[in-house]
Amino acid sequence: MPSSILIVDDSPSMLMSVEINLRATSLTVHKAESGEDALAQLQGGLKPAMMITDLNMGGMSGIDLVREARKLPGYTFMPIVLLTTESSQDMRNLAKSAGATGWLTKPVETEALLRIVRKLVPDA
């Protein structure tokens, strides 16, 4: 069974764009339109090999999602990458302290996205 990835963004067009880019991998793509939806999917038993989440979303932020996901059994070491327009070092440090694995700045180039996904999920 192929590995899967969970992408989280409150922008339907961004979700679609990232999903299209991930077609170059063997990963099954799961989507969530909010941090709350993503957390519910994880709590419901979804076991993605990796998660990519937006930082600034209505409701739960990407950083809050990272913190909550890290509290769940089995998600301590799952790679979580923030994909955002935010580029300040302070925000990157906050994300890292919350448990984020990496950071990509929007607009992300397809090759940069695929490179980080393949690095963190070798069978992608």
PDB file of C-alpha atoms in Angstrom, residues 8-119:
ATOM      1  CA  VAL A   8      -3.914  21.302   4.853  1.00  0.00           C
ATOM      2  CA  ASP A   9      -4.912  24.727   3.556  1.00  0.00           C
ATOM      3  CA  ASP A  10      -8.019  26.881   3.821  1.00  0.00           C
ATOM      4  CA  SER A  11      -7.578  27.925   0.173  1.00  0.00           C
ATOM      5  CA  PRO A  12      -9.210  25.415  -2.213  1.00  0.00           C
ATOM      6  CA  SER A  13      -7.002  26.644  -5.072  1.00  0.00           C
ATOM      7  CA  MET A  14      -3.837  26.093  -2.998  1.00  0.00           C
ATOM      8  CA  LEU A  15      -4.993  22.587  -2.039  1.00  0.00           C
ATOM      9  CA  MET A  16      -5.597  21.799  -5.706  1.00  0.00           C
ATOM     10  CA  SER A  17      -2.231  23.246  -6.766  1.00  0.00           C
ATOM     11  CA  VAL A  18      -0.266  21.225  -4.201  1.00  0.00           C
ATOM     12  CA  GLU A  19      -2.270  18.085  -5.019  1.00  0.00           C
ATOM     13  CA  ILE A  20      -1.492  18.476  -8.737  1.00  0.00           C
ATOM     14  CA  ASN A  21       2.217  18.886  -7.963  1.00  0.00           C
ATOM     15  CA  LEU A  22       2.169  15.761  -5.789  1.00  0.00           C
ATOM     16  CA  ARG A  23       0.885  13.647  -8.692  1.00  0.00           C
ATOM     17  CA  ALA A  24       4.556  13.263  -9.643  1.00  0.00           C
ATOM     18  CA  THR A  25       4.938  11.077  -6.525  1.00  0.00           C
ATOM     19  CA  SER A  26       3.439   7.709  -5.604  1.00  0.00           C
ATOM     20  CA  LEU A  27       1.759   9.204  -2.521  1.00  0.00           C
ATOM     21  CA  THR A  28      -1.966   9.041  -1.888  1.00  0.00           C
ATOM     22  CA  VAL A  29      -3.098  12.611  -1.188  1.00  0.00           C
ATOM     23  CA  HIS A  30      -5.551  13.420   1.607  1.00  0.00           C
ATOM     24  CA  LYS A  31      -6.810  16.990   1.993  1.00  0.00           C
ATOM     25  CA  ALA A  32      -8.142  19.094   4.847  1.00  0.00           C
ATOM     26  CA  GLU A  33      -9.542  22.619   4.541  1.00  0.00           C
ATOM     27  CA  SER A  34      -8.733  23.585   8.133  1.00  0.00           C
ATOM     28  CA  GLY A  35      -6.491  22.694  11.017  1.00  0.00           C
ATOM     29  CA  GLU A  36      -9.508  21.342  12.863  1.00  0.00           C
ATOM     30  CA  ASP A  37     -10.416  19.070   9.931  1.00  0.00           C
ATOM     31  CA  ALA A  38      -6.826  17.801   9.698  1.00  0.00           C
ATOM     32  CA  LEU A  39      -6.685  17.093  13.422  1.00  0.00           C
ATOM     33  CA  ALA A  40     -10.007  15.239  13.243  1.00  0.00           C
ATOM     34  CA  GLN A  41      -8.662  13.086  10.385  1.00  0.00           C
ATOM     35  CA  LEU A  42      -5.528  12.252  12.394  1.00  0.00           C
ATOM     36  CA  GLN A  43      -7.581  11.482  15.497  1.00  0.00           C
ATOM     37  CA  GLY A  44      -9.836   9.326  13.309  1.00  0.00           C
ATOM     38  CA  GLY A  45      -6.962   7.064  12.336  1.00  0.00           C
ATOM     39  CA  LEU A  46      -5.417   8.617   9.226  1.00  0.00           C
ATOM     40  CA  LYS A  47      -1.702   7.743   9.287  1.00  0.00           C
ATOM     41  CA  PRO A  48       0.020   9.865   6.632  1.00  0.00           C
ATOM     42  CA  ALA A  49       3.748   9.543   6.097  1.00  0.00           C
ATOM     43  CA  MET A  50       3.923  13.362   6.027  1.00  0.00           C
ATOM     44  CA  MET A  51       1.796  16.476   6.465  1.00  0.00           C
ATOM     45  CA  ILE A  52       2.092  19.823   4.694  1.00  0.00           C
ATOM     46  CA  THR A  53       0.102  22.644   6.278  1.00  0.00           C
ATOM     47  CA  ASP A  54      -0.523  26.311   5.698  1.00  0.00           C
ATOM     48  CA  LEU A  55       0.443  28.582   8.581  1.00  0.00           C
ATOM     49  CA  ASN A  56      -2.271  31.239   8.503  1.00  0.00           C
ATOM     50  CA  MET A  57      -5.730  29.709   8.400  1.00  0.00           C
ATOM     51  CA  GLY A  58      -9.031  30.770   9.909  1.00  0.00           C
ATOM     52  CA  GLY A  59      -9.502  29.005  13.245  1.00  0.00           C
ATOM     53  CA  MET A  60      -6.587  26.737  14.146  1.00  0.00           C
ATOM     54  CA  SER A  61      -3.249  27.973  12.780  1.00  0.00           C
ATOM     55  CA  GLY A  62      -0.685  25.676  11.227  1.00  0.00           C
ATOM     56  CA  ILE A  63       1.535  26.063  14.291  1.00  0.00           C
ATOM     57  CA  ASP A  64      -1.333  25.062  16.593  1.00  0.00           C
ATOM     58  CA  LEU A  65      -2.012  22.084  14.318  1.00  0.00           C
ATOM     59  CA  VAL A  66       1.638  21.024  14.579  1.00  0.00           C
ATOM     60  CA  ARG A  67       1.496  21.278  18.387  1.00  0.00           C
ATOM     61  CA  GLU A  68      -1.727  19.243  18.594  1.00  0.00           C
ATOM     62  CA  ALA A  69      -0.569  16.611  16.087  1.00  0.00           C
ATOM     63  CA  ARG A  70       2.658  16.093  18.042  1.00  0.00           C
ATOM     64  CA  LYS A  71       0.580  15.226  21.136  1.00  0.00           C
ATOM     65  CA  LEU A  72      -1.153  12.332  19.345  1.00  0.00           C
ATOM     66  CA  PRO A  73       0.255   8.805  19.714  1.00  0.00           C
ATOM     67  CA  GLY A  74       2.233   7.824  16.642  1.00  0.00           C
ATOM     68  CA  TYR A  75       2.768  11.353  15.302  1.00  0.00           C
ATOM     69  CA  THR A  76       5.857  12.362  17.259  1.00  0.00           C
ATOM     70  CA  PHE A  77       8.192  11.861  14.310  1.00  0.00           C
ATOM     71  CA  MET A  78       5.880  12.329  11.297  1.00  0.00           C
ATOM     72  CA  PRO A  79       7.427  15.017   9.060  1.00  0.00           C
ATOM     73  CA  ILE A  80       5.346  18.209   9.111  1.00  0.00           C
ATOM     74  CA  VAL A  81       6.224  21.036   6.741  1.00  0.00           C
ATOM     75  CA  LEU A  82       4.689  24.495   6.859  1.00  0.00           C
ATOM     76  CA  LEU A  83       3.874  26.036   3.475  1.00  0.00           C
ATOM     77  CA  THR A  84       3.248  29.754   3.872  1.00  0.00           C
ATOM     78  CA  THR A  85       3.758  33.288   2.620  1.00  0.00           C
ATOM     79  CA  GLU A  86       5.315  34.119   6.004  1.00  0.00           C
ATOM     80  CA  SER A  87       9.102  34.277   5.883  1.00  0.00           C
ATOM     81  CA  SER A  88      10.283  35.863   9.150  1.00  0.00           C
ATOM     82  CA  GLN A  89      12.934  34.054  11.143  1.00  0.00           C
ATOM     83  CA  ASP A  90      10.922  34.530  14.349  1.00  0.00           C
ATOM     84  CA  MET A  91       7.967  32.685  12.807  1.00  0.00           C
ATOM     85  CA  ARG A  92      10.262  29.910  11.555  1.00  0.00           C
ATOM     86  CA  ASN A  93      11.713  29.553  15.057  1.00  0.00           C
ATOM     87  CA  LEU A  94       8.205  29.394  16.528  1.00  0.00           C
ATOM     88  CA  ALA A  95       7.245  26.691  14.037  1.00  0.00           C
ATOM     89  CA  LYS A  96      10.374  24.700  14.831  1.00  0.00           C
ATOM     90  CA  SER A  97       9.758  24.936  18.570  1.00  0.00           C
ATOM     91  CA  ALA A  98       6.196  23.679  17.966  1.00  0.00           C
ATOM     92  CA  GLY A  99       7.617  20.606  16.243  1.00  0.00           C
ATOM     93  CA  ALA A 100       7.636  21.504  12.534  1.00  0.00           C
ATOM     94  CA  THR A 101      10.152  19.594  10.445  1.00  0.00           C
ATOM     95  CA  GLY A 102      10.559  22.170   7.698  1.00  0.00           C
ATOM     96  CA  TRP A 103       9.345  25.329   6.010  1.00  0.00           C
ATOM     97  CA  LEU A 104       8.520  26.238   2.405  1.00  0.00           C
ATOM     98  CA  THR A 105       7.609  29.745   1.286  1.00  0.00           C
ATOM     99  CA  LYS A 106       4.718  30.345  -1.124  1.00  0.00           C
ATOM    100  CA  PRO A 107       4.640  30.450  -4.019  1.00  0.00           C
ATOM    101  CA  VAL A 108       6.539  27.185  -3.910  1.00  0.00           C
ATOM    102  CA  GLU A 109       8.235  25.861  -7.016  1.00  0.00           C
ATOM    103  CA  THR A 110       7.207  22.342  -7.979  1.00  0.00           C
ATOM    104  CA  GLU A 111      10.770  21.025  -7.833  1.00  0.00           C
ATOM    105  CA  ALA A 112      11.359  22.457  -4.344  1.00  0.00           C
ATOM    106  CA  LEU A 113       8.129  20.842  -3.106  1.00  0.00           C
ATOM    107  CA  LEU A 114       8.951  17.475  -4.656  1.00  0.00           C
ATOM    108  CA  ARG A 115      12.535  17.609  -3.370  1.00  0.00           C
ATOM    109  CA  ILE A 116      11.460  18.066   0.265  1.00  0.00           C
ATOM    110  CA  VAL A 117       8.673  15.460  -0.020  1.00  0.00           C
ATOM    111  CA  ARG A 118      11.052  12.882  -1.508  1.00  0.00           C
ATOM    112  CA  LYS A 119      13.671  13.671   1.130  1.00  0.00           C
TER     113      LYS A 119
END
